[in-house]
PDB file of N, CA and C in Angstrom:
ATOM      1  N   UNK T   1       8.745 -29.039  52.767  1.00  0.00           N
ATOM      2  CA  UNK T   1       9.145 -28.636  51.418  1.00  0.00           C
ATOM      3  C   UNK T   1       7.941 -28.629  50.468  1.00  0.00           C
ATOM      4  N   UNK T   2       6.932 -29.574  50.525  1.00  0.00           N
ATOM      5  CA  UNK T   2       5.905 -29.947  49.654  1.00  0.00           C
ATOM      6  C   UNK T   2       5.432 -28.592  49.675  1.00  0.00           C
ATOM      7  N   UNK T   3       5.091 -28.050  50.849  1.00  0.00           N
ATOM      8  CA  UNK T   3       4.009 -27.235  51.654  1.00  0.00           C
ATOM      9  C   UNK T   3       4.780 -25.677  50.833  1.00  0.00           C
ATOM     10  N   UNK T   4       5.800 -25.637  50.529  1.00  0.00           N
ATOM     11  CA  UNK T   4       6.378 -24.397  50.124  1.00  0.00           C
ATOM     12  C   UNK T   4       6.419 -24.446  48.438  1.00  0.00           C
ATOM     13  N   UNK T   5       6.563 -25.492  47.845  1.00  0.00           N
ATOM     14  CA  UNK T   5       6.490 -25.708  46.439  1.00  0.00           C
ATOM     15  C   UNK T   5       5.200 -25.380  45.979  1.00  0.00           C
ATOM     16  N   UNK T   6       3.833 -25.896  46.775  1.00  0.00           N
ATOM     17  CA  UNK T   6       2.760 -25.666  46.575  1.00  0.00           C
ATOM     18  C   UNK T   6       2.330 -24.459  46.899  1.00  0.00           C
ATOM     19  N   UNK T   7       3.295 -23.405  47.790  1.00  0.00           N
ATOM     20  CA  UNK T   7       2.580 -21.760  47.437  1.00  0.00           C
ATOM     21  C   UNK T   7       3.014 -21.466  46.816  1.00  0.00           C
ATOM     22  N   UNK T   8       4.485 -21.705  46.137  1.00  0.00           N
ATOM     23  CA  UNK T   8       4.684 -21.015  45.094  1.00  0.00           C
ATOM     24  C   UNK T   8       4.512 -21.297  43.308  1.00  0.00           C
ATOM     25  N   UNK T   9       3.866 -22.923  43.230  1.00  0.00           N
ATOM     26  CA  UNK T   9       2.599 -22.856  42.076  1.00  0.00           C
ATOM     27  C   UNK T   9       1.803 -23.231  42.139  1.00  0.00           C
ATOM     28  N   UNK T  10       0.680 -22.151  43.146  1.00  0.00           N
ATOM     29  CA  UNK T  10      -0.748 -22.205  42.979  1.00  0.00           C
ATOM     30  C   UNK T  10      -0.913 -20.593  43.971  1.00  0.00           C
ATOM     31  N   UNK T  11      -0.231 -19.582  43.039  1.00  0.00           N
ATOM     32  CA  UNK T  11      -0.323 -18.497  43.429  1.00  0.00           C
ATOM     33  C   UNK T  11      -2.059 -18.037  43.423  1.00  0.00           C
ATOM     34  N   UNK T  12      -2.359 -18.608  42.867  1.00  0.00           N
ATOM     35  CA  UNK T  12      -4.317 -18.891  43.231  1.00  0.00           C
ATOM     36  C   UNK T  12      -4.568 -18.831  44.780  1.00  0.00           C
ATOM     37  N   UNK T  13      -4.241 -20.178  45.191  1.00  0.00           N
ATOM     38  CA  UNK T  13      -4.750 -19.991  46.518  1.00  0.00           C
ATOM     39  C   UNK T  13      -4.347 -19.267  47.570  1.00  0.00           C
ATOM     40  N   UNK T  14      -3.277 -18.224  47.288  1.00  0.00           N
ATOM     41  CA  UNK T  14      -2.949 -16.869  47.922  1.00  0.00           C
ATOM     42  C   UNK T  14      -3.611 -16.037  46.926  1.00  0.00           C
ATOM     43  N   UNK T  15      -4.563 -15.501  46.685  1.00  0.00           N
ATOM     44  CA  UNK T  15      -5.110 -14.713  46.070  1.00  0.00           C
ATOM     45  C   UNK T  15      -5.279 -12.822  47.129  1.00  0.00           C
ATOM     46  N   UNK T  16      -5.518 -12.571  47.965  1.00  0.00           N
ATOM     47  CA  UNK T  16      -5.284 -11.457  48.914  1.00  0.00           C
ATOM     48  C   UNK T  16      -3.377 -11.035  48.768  1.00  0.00           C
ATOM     49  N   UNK T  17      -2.884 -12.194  49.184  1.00  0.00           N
ATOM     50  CA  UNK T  17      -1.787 -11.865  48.965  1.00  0.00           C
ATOM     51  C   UNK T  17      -1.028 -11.273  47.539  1.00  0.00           C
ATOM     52  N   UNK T  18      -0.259 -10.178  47.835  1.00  0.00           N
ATOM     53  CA  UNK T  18       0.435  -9.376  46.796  1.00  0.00           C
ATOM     54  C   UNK T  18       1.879 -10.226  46.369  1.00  0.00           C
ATOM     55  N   UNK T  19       1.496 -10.377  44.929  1.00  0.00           N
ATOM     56  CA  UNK T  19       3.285 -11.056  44.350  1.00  0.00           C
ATOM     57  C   UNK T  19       4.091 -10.036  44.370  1.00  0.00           C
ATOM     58  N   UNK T  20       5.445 -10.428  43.897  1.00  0.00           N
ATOM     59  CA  UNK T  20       6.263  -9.482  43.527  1.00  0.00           C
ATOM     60  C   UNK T  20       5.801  -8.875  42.814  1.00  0.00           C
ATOM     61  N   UNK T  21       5.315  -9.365  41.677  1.00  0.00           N
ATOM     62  CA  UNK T  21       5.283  -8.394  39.991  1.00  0.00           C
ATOM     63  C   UNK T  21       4.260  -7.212  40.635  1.00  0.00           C
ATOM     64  N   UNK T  22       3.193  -7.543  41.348  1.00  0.00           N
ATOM     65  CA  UNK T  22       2.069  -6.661  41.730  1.00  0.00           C
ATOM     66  C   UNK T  22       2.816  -5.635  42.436  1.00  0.00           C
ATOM     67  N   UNK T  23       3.554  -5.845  43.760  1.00  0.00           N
ATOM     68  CA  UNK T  23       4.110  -5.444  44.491  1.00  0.00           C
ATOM     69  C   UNK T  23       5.337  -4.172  43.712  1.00  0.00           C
ATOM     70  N   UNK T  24       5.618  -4.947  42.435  1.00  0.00           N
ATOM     71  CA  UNK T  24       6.570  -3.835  41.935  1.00  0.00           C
ATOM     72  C   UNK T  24       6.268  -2.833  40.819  1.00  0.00           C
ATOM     73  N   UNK T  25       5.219  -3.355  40.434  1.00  0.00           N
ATOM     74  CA  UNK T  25       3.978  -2.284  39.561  1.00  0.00           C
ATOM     75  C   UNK T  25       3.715  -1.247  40.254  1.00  0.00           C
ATOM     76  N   UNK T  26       2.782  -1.667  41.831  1.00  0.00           N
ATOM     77  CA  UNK T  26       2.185  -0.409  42.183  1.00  0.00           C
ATOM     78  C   UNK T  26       4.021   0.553  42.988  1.00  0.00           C
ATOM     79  N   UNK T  27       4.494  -0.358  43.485  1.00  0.00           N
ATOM     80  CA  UNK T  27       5.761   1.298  43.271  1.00  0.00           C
ATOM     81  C   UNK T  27       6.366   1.504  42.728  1.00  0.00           C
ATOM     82  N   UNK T  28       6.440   1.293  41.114  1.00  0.00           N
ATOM     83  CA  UNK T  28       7.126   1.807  39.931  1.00  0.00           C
ATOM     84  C   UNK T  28       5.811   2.999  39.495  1.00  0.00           C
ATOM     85  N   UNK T  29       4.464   2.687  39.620  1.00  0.00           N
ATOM     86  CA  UNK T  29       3.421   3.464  39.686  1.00  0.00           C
ATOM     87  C   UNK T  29       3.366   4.673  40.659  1.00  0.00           C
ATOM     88  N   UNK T  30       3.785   4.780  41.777  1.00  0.00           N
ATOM     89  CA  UNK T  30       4.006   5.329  42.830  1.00  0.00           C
ATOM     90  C   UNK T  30       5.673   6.027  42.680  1.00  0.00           C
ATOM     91  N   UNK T  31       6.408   5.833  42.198  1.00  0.00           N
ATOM     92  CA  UNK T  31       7.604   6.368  41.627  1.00  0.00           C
ATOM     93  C   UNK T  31       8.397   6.319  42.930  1.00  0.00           C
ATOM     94  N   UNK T  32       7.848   5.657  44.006  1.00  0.00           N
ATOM     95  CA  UNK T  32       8.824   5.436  45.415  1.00  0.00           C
ATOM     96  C   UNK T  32      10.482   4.874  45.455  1.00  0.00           C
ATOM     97  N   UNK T  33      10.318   3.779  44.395  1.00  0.00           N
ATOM     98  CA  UNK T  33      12.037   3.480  44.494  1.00  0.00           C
ATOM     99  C   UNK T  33      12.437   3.148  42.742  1.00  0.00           C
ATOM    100  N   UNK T  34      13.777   3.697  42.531  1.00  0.00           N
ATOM    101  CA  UNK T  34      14.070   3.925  41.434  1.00  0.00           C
ATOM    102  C   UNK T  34      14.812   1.991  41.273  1.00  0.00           C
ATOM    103  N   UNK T  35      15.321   1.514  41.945  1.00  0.00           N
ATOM    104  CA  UNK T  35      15.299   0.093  41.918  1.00  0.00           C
ATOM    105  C   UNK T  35      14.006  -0.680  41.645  1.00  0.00           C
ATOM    106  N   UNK T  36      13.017  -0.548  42.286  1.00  0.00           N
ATOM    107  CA  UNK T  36      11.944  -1.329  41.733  1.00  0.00           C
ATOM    108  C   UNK T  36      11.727  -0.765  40.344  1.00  0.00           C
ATOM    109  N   UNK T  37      11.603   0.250  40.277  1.00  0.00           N
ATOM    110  CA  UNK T  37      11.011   1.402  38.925  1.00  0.00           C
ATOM    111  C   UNK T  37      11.735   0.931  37.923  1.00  0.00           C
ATOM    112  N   UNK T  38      12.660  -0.136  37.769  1.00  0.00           N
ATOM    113  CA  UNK T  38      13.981  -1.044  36.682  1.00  0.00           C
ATOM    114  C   UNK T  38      13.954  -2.293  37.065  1.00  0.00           C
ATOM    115  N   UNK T  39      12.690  -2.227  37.715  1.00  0.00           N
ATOM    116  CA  UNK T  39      12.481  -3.670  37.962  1.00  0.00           C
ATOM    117  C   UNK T  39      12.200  -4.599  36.633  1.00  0.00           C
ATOM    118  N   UNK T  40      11.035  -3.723  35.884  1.00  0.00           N
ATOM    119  CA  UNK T  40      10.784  -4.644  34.391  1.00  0.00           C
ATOM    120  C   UNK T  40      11.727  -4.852  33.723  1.00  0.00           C
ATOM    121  N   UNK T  41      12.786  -3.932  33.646  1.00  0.00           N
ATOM    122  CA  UNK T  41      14.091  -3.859  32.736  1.00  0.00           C
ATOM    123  C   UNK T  41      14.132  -5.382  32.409  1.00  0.00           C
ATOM    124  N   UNK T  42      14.373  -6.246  33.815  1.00  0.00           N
ATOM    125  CA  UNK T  42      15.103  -7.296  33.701  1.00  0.00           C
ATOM    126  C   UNK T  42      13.827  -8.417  33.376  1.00  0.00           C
ATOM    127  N   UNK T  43      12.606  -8.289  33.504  1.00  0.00           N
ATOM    128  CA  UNK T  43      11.414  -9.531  33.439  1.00  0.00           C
ATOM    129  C   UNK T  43      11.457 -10.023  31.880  1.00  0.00           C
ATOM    130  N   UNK T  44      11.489 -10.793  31.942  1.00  0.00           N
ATOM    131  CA  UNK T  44      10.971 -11.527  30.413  1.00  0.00           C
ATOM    132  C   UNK T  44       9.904 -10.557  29.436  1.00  0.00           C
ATOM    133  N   UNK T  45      10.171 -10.565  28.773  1.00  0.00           N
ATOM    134  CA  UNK T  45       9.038  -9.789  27.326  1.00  0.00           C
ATOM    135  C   UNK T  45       7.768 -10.067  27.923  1.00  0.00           C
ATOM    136  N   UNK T  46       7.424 -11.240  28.311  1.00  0.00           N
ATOM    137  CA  UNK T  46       5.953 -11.674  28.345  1.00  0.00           C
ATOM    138  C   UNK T  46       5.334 -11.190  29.821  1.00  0.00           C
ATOM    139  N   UNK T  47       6.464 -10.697  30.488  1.00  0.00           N
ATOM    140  CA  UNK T  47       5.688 -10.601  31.999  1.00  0.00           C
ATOM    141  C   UNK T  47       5.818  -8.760  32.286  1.00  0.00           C
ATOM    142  N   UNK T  48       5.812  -8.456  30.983  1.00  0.00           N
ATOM    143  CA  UNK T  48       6.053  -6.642  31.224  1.00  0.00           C
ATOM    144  C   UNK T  48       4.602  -6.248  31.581  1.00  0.00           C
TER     145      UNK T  48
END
């Protein structure tokens, strides 16, 4: 459990690795799926 709490805050030391938010930028950028592409709809103000 430790081991899973700690990748998910210290998204640092996955740095190569793609997050969601990245992951749903470049195909809302790419116009591939209209679900991701309403993905921001729902993110907080601060993470648009």
């Amino acid at each position: 459990m430790k081991t899973l709490i700690k990748l998910k805050t210290n998204p640092a030391k996955n740095k190569n690795k793609k997050t969601l938010f990245d992951l749903a930028k470049k195909a809302k950028s790419l116009g591939k799926s209209n679900i991701v592409a309403n993905f921001d709809k729902y993110l907080p103000k601060n993470l648009q």
